PDB file of C-alpha atoms in Angstrom:
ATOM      1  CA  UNK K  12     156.865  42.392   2.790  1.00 38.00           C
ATOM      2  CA  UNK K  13     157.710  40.874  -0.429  1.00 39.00           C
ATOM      3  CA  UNK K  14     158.815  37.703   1.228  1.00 40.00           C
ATOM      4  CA  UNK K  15     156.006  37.391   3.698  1.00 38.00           C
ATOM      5  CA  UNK K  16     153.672  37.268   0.990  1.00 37.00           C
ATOM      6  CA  UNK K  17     155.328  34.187  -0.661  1.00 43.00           C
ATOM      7  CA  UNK K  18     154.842  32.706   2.298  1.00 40.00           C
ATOM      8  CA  UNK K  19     151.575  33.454   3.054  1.00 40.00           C
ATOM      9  CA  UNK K  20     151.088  32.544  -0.641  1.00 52.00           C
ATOM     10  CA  UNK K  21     152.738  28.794  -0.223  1.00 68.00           C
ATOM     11  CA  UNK K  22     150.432  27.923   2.347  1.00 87.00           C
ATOM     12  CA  UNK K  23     148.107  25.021   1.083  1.00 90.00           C
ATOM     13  CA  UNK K  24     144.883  26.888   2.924  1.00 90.00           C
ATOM     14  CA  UNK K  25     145.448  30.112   0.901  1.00 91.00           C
ATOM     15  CA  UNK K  26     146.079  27.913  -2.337  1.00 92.00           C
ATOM     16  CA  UNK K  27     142.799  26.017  -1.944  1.00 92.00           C
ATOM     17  CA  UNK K  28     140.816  29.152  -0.570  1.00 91.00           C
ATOM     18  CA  UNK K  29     142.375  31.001  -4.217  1.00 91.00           C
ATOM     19  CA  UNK K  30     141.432  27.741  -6.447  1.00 92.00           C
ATOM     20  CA  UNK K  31     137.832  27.402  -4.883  1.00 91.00           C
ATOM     21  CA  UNK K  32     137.347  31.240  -5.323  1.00 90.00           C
ATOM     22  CA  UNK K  33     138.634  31.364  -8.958  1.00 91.00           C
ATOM     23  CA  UNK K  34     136.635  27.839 -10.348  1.00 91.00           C
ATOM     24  CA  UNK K  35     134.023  30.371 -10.923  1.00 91.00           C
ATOM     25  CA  UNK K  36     135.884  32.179 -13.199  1.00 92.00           C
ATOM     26  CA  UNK K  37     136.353  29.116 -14.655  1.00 92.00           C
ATOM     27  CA  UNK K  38     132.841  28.537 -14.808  1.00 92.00           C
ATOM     28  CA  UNK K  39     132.036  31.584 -16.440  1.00 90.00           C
ATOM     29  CA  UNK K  40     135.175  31.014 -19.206  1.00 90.00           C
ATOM     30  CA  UNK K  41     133.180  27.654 -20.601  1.00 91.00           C
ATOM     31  CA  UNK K  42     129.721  29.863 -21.021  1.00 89.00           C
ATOM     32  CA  UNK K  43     131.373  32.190 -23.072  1.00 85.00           C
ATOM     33  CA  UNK K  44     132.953  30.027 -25.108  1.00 84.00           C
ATOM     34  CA  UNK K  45     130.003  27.580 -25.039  1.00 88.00           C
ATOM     35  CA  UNK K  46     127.872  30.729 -26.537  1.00 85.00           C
ATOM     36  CA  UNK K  47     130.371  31.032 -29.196  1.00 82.00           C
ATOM     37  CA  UNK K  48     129.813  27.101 -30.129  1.00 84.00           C
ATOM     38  CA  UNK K  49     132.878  26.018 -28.468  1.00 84.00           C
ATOM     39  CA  UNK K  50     132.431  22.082 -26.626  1.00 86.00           C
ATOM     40  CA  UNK K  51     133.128  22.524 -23.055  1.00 90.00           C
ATOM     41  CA  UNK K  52     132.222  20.553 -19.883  1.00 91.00           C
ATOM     42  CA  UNK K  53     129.286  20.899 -17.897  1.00 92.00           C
ATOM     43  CA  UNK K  54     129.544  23.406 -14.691  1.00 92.00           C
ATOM     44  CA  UNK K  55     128.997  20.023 -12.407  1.00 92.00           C
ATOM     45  CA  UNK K  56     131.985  18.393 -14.052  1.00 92.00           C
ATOM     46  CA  UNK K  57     134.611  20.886 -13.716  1.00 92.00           C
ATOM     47  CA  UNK K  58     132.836  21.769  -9.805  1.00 92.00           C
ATOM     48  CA  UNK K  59     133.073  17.690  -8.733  1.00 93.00           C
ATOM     49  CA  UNK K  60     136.767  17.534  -8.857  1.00 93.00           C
ATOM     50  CA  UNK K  61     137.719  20.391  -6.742  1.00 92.00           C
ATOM     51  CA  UNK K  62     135.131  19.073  -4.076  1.00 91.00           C
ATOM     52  CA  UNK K  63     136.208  15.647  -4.204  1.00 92.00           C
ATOM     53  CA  UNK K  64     140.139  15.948  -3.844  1.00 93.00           C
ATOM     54  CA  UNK K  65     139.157  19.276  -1.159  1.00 90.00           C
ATOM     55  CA  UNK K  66     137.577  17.014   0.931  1.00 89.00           C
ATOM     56  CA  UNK K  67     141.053  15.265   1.848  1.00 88.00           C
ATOM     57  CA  UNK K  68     142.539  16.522   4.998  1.00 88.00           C
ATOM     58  CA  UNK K  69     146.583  16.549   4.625  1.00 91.00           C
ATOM     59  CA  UNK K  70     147.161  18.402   8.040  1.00 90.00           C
ATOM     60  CA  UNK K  71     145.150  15.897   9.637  1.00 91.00           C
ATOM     61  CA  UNK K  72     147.741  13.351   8.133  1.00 92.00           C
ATOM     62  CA  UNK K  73     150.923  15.242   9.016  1.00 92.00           C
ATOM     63  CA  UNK K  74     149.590  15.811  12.126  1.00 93.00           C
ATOM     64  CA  UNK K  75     149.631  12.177  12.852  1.00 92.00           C
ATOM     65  CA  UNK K  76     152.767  11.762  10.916  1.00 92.00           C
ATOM     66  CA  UNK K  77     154.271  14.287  13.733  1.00 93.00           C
ATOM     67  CA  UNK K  78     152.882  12.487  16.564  1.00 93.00           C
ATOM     68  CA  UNK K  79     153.931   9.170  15.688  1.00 91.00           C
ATOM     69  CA  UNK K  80     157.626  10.698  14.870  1.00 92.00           C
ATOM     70  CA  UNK K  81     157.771  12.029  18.814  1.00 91.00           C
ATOM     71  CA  UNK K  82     156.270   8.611  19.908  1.00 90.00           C
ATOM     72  CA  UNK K  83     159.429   7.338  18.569  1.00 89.00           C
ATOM     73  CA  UNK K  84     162.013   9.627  19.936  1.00 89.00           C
ATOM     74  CA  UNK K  85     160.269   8.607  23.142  1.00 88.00           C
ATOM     75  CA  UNK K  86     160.460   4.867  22.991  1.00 86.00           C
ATOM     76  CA  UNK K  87     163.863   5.287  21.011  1.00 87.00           C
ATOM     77  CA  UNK K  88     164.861   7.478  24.762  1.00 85.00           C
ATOM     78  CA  UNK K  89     163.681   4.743  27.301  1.00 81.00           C
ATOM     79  CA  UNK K  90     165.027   2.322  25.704  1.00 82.00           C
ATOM     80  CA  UNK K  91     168.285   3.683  25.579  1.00 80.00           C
ATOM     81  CA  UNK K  92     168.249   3.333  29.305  1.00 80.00           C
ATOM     82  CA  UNK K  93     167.385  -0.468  29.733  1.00 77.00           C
ATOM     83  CA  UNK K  94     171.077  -1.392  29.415  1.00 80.00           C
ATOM     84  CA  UNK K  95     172.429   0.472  32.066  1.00 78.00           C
ATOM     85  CA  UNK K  96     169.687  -0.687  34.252  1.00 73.00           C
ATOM     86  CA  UNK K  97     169.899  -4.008  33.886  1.00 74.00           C
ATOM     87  CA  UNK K  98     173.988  -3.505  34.496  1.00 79.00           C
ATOM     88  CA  UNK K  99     172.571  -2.133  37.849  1.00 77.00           C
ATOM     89  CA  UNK K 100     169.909  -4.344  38.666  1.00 74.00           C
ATOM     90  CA  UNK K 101     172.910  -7.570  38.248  1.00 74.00           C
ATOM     91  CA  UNK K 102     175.175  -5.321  40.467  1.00 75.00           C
ATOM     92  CA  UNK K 103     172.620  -4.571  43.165  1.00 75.00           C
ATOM     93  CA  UNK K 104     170.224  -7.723  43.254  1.00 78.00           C
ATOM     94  CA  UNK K 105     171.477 -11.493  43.344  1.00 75.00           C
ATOM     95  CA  UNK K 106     169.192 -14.468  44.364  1.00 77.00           C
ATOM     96  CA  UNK K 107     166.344 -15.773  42.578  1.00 82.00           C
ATOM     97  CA  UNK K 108     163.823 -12.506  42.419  1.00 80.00           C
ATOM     98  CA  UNK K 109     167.012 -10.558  41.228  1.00 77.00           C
ATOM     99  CA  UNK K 110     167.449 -13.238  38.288  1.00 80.00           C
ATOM    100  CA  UNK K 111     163.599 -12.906  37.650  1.00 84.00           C
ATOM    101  CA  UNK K 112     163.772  -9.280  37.582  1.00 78.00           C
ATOM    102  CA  UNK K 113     166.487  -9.326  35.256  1.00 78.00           C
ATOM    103  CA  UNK K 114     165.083 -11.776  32.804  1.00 83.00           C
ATOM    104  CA  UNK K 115     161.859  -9.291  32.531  1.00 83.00           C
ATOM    105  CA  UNK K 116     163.992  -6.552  32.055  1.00 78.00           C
ATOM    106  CA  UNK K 117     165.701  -8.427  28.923  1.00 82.00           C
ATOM    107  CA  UNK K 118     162.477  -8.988  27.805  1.00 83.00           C
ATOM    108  CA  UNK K 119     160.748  -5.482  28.067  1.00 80.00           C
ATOM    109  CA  UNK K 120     164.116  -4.584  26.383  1.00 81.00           C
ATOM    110  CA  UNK K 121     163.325  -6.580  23.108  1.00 84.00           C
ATOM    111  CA  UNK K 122     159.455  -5.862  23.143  1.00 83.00           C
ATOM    112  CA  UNK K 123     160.958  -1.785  23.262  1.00 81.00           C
ATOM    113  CA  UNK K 124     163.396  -2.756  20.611  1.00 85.00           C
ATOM    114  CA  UNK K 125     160.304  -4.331  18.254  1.00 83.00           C
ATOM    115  CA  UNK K 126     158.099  -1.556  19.231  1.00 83.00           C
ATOM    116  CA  UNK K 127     160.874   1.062  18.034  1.00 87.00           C
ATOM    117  CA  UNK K 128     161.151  -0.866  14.855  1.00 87.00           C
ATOM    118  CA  UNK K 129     157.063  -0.361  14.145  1.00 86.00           C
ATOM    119  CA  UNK K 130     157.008   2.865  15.315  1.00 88.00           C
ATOM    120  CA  UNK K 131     160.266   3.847  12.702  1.00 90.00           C
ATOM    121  CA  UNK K 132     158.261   1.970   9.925  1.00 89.00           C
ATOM    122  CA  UNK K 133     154.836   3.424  10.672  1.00 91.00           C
ATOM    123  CA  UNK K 134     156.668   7.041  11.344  1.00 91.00           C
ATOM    124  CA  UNK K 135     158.261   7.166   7.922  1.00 92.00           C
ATOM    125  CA  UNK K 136     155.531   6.261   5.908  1.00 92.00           C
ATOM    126  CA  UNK K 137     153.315   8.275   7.221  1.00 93.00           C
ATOM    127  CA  UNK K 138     155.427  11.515   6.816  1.00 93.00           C
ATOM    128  CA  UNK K 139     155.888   9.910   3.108  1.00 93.00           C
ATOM    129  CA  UNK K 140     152.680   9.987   2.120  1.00 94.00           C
ATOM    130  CA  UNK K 141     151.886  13.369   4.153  1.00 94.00           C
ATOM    131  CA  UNK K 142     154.371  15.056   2.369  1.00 94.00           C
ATOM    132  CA  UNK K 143     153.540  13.714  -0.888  1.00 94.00           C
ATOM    133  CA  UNK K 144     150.270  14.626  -0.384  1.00 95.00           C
ATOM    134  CA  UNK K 145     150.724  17.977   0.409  1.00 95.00           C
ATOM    135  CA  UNK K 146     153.296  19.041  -2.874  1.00 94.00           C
ATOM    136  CA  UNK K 147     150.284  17.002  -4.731  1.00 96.00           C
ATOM    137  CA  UNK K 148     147.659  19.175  -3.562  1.00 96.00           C
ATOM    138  CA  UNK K 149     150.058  22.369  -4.530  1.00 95.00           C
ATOM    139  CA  UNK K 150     150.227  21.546  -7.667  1.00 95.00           C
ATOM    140  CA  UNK K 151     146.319  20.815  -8.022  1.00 96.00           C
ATOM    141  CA  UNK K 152     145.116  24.042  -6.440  1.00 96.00           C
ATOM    142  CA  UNK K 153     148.000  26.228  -8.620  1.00 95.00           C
ATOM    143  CA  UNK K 154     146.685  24.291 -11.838  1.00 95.00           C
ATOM    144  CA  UNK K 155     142.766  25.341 -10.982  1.00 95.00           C
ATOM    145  CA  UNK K 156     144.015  28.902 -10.379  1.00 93.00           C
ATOM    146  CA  UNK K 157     145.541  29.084 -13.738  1.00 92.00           C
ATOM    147  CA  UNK K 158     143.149  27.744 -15.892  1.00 93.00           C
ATOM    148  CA  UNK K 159     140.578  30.248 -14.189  1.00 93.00           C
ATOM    149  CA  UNK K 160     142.581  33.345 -15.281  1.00 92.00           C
ATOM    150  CA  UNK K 161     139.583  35.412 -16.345  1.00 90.00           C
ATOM    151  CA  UNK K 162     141.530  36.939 -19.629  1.00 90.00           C
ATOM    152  CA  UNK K 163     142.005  35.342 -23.037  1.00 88.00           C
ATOM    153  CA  UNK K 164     144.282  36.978 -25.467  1.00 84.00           C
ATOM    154  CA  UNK K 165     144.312  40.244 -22.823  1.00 86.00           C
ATOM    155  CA  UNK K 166     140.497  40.072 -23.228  1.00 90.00           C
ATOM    156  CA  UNK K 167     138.222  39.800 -20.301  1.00 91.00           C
ATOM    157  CA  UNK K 168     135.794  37.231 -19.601  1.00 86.00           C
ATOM    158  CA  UNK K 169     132.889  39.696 -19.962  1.00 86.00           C
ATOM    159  CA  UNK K 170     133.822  41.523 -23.116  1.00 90.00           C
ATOM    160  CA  UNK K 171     135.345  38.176 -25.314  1.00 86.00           C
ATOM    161  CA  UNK K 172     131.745  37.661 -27.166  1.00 86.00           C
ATOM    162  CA  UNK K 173     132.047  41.460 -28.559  1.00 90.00           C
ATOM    163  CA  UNK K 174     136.071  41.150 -29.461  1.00 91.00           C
ATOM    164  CA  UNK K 175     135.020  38.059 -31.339  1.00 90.00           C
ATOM    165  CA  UNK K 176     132.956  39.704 -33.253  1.00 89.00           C
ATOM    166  CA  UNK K 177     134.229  42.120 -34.244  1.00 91.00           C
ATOM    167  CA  UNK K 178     137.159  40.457 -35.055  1.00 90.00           C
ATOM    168  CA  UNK K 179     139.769  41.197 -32.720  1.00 91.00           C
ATOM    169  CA  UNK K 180     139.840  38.172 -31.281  1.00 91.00           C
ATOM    170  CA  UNK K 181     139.881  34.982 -33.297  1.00 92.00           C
ATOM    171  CA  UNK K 182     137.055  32.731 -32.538  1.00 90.00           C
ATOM    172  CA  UNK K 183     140.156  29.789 -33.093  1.00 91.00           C
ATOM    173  CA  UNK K 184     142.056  31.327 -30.521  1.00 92.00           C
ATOM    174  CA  UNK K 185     139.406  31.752 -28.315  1.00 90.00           C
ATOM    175  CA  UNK K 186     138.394  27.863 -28.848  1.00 90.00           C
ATOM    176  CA  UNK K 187     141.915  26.564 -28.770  1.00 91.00           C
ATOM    177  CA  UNK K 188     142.552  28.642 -24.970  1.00 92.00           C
ATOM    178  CA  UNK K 189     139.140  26.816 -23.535  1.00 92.00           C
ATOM    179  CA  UNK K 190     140.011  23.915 -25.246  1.00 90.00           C
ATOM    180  CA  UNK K 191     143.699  23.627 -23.953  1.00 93.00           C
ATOM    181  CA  UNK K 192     141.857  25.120 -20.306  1.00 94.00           C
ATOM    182  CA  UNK K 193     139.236  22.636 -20.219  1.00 92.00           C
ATOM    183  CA  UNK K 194     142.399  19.923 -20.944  1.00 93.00           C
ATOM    184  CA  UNK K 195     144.826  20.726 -18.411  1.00 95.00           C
ATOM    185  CA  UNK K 196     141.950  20.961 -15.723  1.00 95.00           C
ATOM    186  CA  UNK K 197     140.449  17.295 -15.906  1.00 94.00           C
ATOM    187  CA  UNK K 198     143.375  15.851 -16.633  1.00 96.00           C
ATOM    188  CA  UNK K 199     145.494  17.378 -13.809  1.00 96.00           C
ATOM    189  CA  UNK K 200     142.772  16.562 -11.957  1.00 95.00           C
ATOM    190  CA  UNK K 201     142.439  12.569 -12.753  1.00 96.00           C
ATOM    191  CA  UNK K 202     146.135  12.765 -12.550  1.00 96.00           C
ATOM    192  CA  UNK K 203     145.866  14.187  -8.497  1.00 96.00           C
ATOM    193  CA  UNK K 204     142.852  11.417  -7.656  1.00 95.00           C
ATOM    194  CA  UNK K 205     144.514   8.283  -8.833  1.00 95.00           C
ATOM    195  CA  UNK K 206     147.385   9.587  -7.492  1.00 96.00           C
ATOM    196  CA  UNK K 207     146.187  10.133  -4.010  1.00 94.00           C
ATOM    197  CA  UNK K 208     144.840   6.564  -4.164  1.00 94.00           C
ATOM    198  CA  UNK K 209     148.094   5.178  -4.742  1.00 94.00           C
ATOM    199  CA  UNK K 210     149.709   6.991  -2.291  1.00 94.00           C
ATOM    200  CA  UNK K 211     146.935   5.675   0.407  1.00 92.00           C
ATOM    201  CA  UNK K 212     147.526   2.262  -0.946  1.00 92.00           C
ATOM    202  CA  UNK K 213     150.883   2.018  -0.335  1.00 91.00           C
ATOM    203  CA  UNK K 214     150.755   3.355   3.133  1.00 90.00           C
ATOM    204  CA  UNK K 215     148.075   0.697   3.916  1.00 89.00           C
ATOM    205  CA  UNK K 216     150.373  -1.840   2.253  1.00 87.00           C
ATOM    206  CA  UNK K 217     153.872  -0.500   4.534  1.00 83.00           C
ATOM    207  CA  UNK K 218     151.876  -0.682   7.726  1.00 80.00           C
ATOM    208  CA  UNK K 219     149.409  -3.708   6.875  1.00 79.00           C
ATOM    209  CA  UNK K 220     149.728  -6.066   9.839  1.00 72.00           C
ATOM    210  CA  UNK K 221     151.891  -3.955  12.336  1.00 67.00           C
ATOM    211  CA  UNK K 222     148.944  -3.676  14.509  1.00 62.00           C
ATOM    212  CA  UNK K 223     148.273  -7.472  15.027  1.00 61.00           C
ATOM    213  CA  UNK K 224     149.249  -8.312  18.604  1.00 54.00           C
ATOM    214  CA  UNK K 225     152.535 -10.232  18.883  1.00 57.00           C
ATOM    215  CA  UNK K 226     152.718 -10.326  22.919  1.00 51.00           C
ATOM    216  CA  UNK K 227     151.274 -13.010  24.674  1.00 47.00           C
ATOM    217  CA  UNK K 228     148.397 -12.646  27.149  1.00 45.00           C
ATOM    218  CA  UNK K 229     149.186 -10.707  30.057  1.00 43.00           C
ATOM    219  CA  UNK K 230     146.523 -13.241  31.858  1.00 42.00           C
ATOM    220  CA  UNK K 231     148.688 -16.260  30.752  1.00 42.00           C
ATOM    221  CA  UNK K 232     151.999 -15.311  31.416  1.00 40.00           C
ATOM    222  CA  UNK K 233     154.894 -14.400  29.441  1.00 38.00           C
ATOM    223  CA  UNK K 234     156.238 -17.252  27.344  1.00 44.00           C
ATOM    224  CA  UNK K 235     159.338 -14.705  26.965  1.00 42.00           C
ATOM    225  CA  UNK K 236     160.773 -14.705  30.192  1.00 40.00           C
ATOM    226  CA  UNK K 237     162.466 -17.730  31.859  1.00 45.00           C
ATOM    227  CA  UNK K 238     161.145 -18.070  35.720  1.00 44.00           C
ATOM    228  CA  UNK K 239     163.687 -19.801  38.140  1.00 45.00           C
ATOM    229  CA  UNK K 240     162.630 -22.755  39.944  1.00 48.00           C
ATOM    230  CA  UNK K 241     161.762 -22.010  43.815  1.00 47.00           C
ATOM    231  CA  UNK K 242     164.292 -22.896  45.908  1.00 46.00           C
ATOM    232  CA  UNK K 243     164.339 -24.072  49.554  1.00 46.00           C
ATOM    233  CA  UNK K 244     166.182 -22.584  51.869  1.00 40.00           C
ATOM    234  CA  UNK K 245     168.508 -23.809  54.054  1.00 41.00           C
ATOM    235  CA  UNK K 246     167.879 -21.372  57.336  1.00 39.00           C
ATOM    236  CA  UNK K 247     164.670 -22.455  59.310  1.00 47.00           C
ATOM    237  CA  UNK K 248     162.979 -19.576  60.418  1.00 40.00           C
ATOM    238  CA  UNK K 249     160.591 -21.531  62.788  1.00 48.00           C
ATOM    239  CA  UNK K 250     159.786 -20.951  66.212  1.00 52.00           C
ATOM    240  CA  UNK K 251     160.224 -24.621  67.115  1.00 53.00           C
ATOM    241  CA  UNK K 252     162.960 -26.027  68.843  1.00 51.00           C
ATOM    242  CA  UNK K 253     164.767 -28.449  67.157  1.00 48.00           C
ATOM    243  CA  UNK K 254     164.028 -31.560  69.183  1.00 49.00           C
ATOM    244  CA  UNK K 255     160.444 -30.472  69.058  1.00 51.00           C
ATOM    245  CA  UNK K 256     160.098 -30.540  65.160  1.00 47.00           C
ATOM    246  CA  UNK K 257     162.086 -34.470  65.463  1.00 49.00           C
ATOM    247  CA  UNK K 258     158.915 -35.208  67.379  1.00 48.00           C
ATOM    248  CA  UNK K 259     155.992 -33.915  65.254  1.00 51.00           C
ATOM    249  CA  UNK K 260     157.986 -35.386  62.334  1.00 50.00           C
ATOM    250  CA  UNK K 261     157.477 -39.000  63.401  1.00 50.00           C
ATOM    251  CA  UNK K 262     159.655 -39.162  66.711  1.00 48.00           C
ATOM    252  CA  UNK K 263     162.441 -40.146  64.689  1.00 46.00           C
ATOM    253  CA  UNK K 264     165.157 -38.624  66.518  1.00 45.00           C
ATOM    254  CA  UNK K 265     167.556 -41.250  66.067  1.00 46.00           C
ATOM    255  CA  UNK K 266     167.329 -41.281  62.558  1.00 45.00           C
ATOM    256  CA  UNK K 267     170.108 -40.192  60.415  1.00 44.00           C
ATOM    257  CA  UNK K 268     171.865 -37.083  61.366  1.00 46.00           C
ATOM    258  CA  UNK K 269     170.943 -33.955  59.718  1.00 47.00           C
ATOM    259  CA  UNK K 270     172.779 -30.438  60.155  1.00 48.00           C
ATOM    260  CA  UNK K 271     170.602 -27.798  61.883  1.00 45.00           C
ATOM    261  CA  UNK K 272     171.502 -24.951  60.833  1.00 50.00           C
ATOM    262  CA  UNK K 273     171.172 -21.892  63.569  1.00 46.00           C
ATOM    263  CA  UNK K 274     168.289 -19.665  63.684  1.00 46.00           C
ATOM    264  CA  UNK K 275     169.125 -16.278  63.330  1.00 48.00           C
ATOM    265  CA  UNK K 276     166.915 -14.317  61.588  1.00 43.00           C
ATOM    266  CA  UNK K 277     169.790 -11.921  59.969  1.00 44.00           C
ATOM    267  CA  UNK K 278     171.519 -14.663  58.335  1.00 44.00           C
ATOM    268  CA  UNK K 279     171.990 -13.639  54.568  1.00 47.00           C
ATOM    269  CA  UNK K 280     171.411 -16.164  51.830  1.00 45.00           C
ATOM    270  CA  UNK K 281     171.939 -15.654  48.135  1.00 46.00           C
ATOM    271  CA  UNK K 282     168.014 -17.363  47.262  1.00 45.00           C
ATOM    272  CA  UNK K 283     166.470 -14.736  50.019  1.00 42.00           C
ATOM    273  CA  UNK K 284     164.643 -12.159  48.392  1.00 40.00           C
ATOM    274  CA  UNK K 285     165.610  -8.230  49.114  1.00 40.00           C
ATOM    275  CA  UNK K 286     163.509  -5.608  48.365  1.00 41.00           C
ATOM    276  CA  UNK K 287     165.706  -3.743  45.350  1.00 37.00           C
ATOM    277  CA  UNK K 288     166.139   0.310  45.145  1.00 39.00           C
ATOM    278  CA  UNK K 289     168.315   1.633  42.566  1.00 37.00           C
ATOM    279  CA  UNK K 290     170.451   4.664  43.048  1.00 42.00           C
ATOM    280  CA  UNK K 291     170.264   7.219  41.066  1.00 47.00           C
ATOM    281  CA  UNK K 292     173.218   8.609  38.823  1.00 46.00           C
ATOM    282  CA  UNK K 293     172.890  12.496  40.186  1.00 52.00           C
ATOM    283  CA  UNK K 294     172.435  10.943  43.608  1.00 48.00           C
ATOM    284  CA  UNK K 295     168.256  11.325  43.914  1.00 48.00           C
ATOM    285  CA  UNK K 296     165.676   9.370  45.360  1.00 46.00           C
ATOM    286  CA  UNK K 297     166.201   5.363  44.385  1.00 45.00           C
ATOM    287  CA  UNK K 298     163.410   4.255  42.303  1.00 42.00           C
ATOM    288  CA  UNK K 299     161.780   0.350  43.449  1.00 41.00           C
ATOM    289  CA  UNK K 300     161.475  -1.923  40.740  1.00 39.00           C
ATOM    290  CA  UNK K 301     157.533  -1.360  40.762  1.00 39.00           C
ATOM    291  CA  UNK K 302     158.106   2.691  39.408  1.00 41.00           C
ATOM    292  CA  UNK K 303     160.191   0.821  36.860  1.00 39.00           C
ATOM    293  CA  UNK K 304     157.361  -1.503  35.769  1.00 41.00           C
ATOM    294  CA  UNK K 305     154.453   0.988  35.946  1.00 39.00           C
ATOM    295  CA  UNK K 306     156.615   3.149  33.167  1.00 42.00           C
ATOM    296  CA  UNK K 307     156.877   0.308  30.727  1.00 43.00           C
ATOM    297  CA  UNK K 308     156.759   2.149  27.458  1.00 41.00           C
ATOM    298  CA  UNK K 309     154.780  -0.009  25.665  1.00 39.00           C
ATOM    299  CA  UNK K 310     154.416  -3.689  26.906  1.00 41.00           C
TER     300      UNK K 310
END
């Protein structure tokens, strides 16, 4: 029970719910000692701090921290794939598409491998700065809690105007507690804003221009990838015969000799493009090169 307590305790929630409830306290510390002529703060100035630095929303930061970590993993996981692929796609496709193909695939493969690299940099600093963040905000909260402790020399709040005088309280105890109070509250909580600025900064400095587009336009082509040259082919798939074609040519037929090559349709030629399927390692459906593109990771 113990245990579960602690953590219930630990949470941030329950430690800002605890410091918002207890500022009061707080509040109610200064106006006794302010009616026994000690110099404290104005309610406003000891209430602005706690709503300014509340108003910060860590779990919405770790939260993106976490996201951005399984973005990763996920890139970090396709990309760990593109090798063997492209060993396939050399092994299964020759001619001039299957060079084509390949040359994309080398170049998705570095745009991954850049991508991976932002996401890692981007990742990390953001669960930085969340987790800074968060053992900040601990420490803030804990401080507001214990400089509202209602009791002052084992004196309550209520009855500290009577003990001092009567005497069994020292009115330069009772000024040096609110004094030392009032001290540890503004500047613990200077200490946590500037501090939560600088944090911000420098996780606007780690990931300033990582979002600035570095691919060129899709509309444009790729600059990255190196397109063979078409090629003509040497088997004439026309329906002419080959006396027929000498004559629409120019009725050259005793011109210089040429090789005609026969027409059969099956003939196999290292430039002709096949449609590519790749098999699958546990022996599934083959997946066409189009699947392939349409789960680019980020291109």
């Amino acid at each position: 029970m113990t245990h579960a307590m602690g953590e219930v305790l630990d949470s941030l929630p329950v430690l800002r719910e605890q410091a918002i409830a207890s500022v009061d306290d707080l509040i109610s510390l200064m106006g006794a000692g302010r009616s026994l002529g000690v110099d404290v703060p104005a309610d406003d100035e000891l209430r602005e701090p706690l709503a300014r630095i509340g108003q910060f929303d860590v779990t919405a930061l770790a939260d993106d921290a976490h996201r951005l970590a399984a973005a990763h993993r996920a890139v970090a996981d396709q990309l760990h794939w593109l090798p063997e692929q492209q060993i396939r796609l050399d092994d299964g496709w020759s001619g001039a598409s299957g060079d084509a193909t390949t040359a994309l695939l080398v170049a998705h493969q570095r745009r991954a491998e850049s991508d991976l690299g932002v996401l890692r940099t981007v990742s990390e600093s953001t669960s930085s700065a969340a987790s800074g963040i968060d053992r900040l905000l601990r420490t803030w909260y804990v401080t507001v809690a214990r400089c509202s402790c209602p009791i002052i020399a084992g004196v309550p709040i209520a009855e500290l105007p009577a003990a001092v005088l009567t005497g069994t309280v020292p009115l330069s105890l009772v000024a040096a507690d609110i004094a030392s109070r009032v001290r540890l509250f503004l500047d613990t909580a200077d200490t946590t804003v500037r501090t939560l600025d600088e944090i911000l900064h420098t996780l606007n400095r780690a990931t300033e221009g990582l979002d600035v587009e570095t691919y060129p336009d899709r509309g444009h082509g790729r600059s990255d990838v190196n397109h063979p040259a078409p090629q003509r082919m040497s088997v004439d798939f026309s329906d002419n015969p080959p006396a027929q074609r000498d004559h629409d040519e120019g009725g050259s037929g005793g011109g210089a000799e040429r090789e005609v090559q026969p027409s059969d349709r099956t003939v196999e030629h290292e430039n002709v493009d096949v449609p590519l399927t790749l098999p699958q390692p546990d022996g599934g459906h083959p997946v066409s090169y189009t699947h392939l593109r349409a789960h680019e990771t980020l291109s």
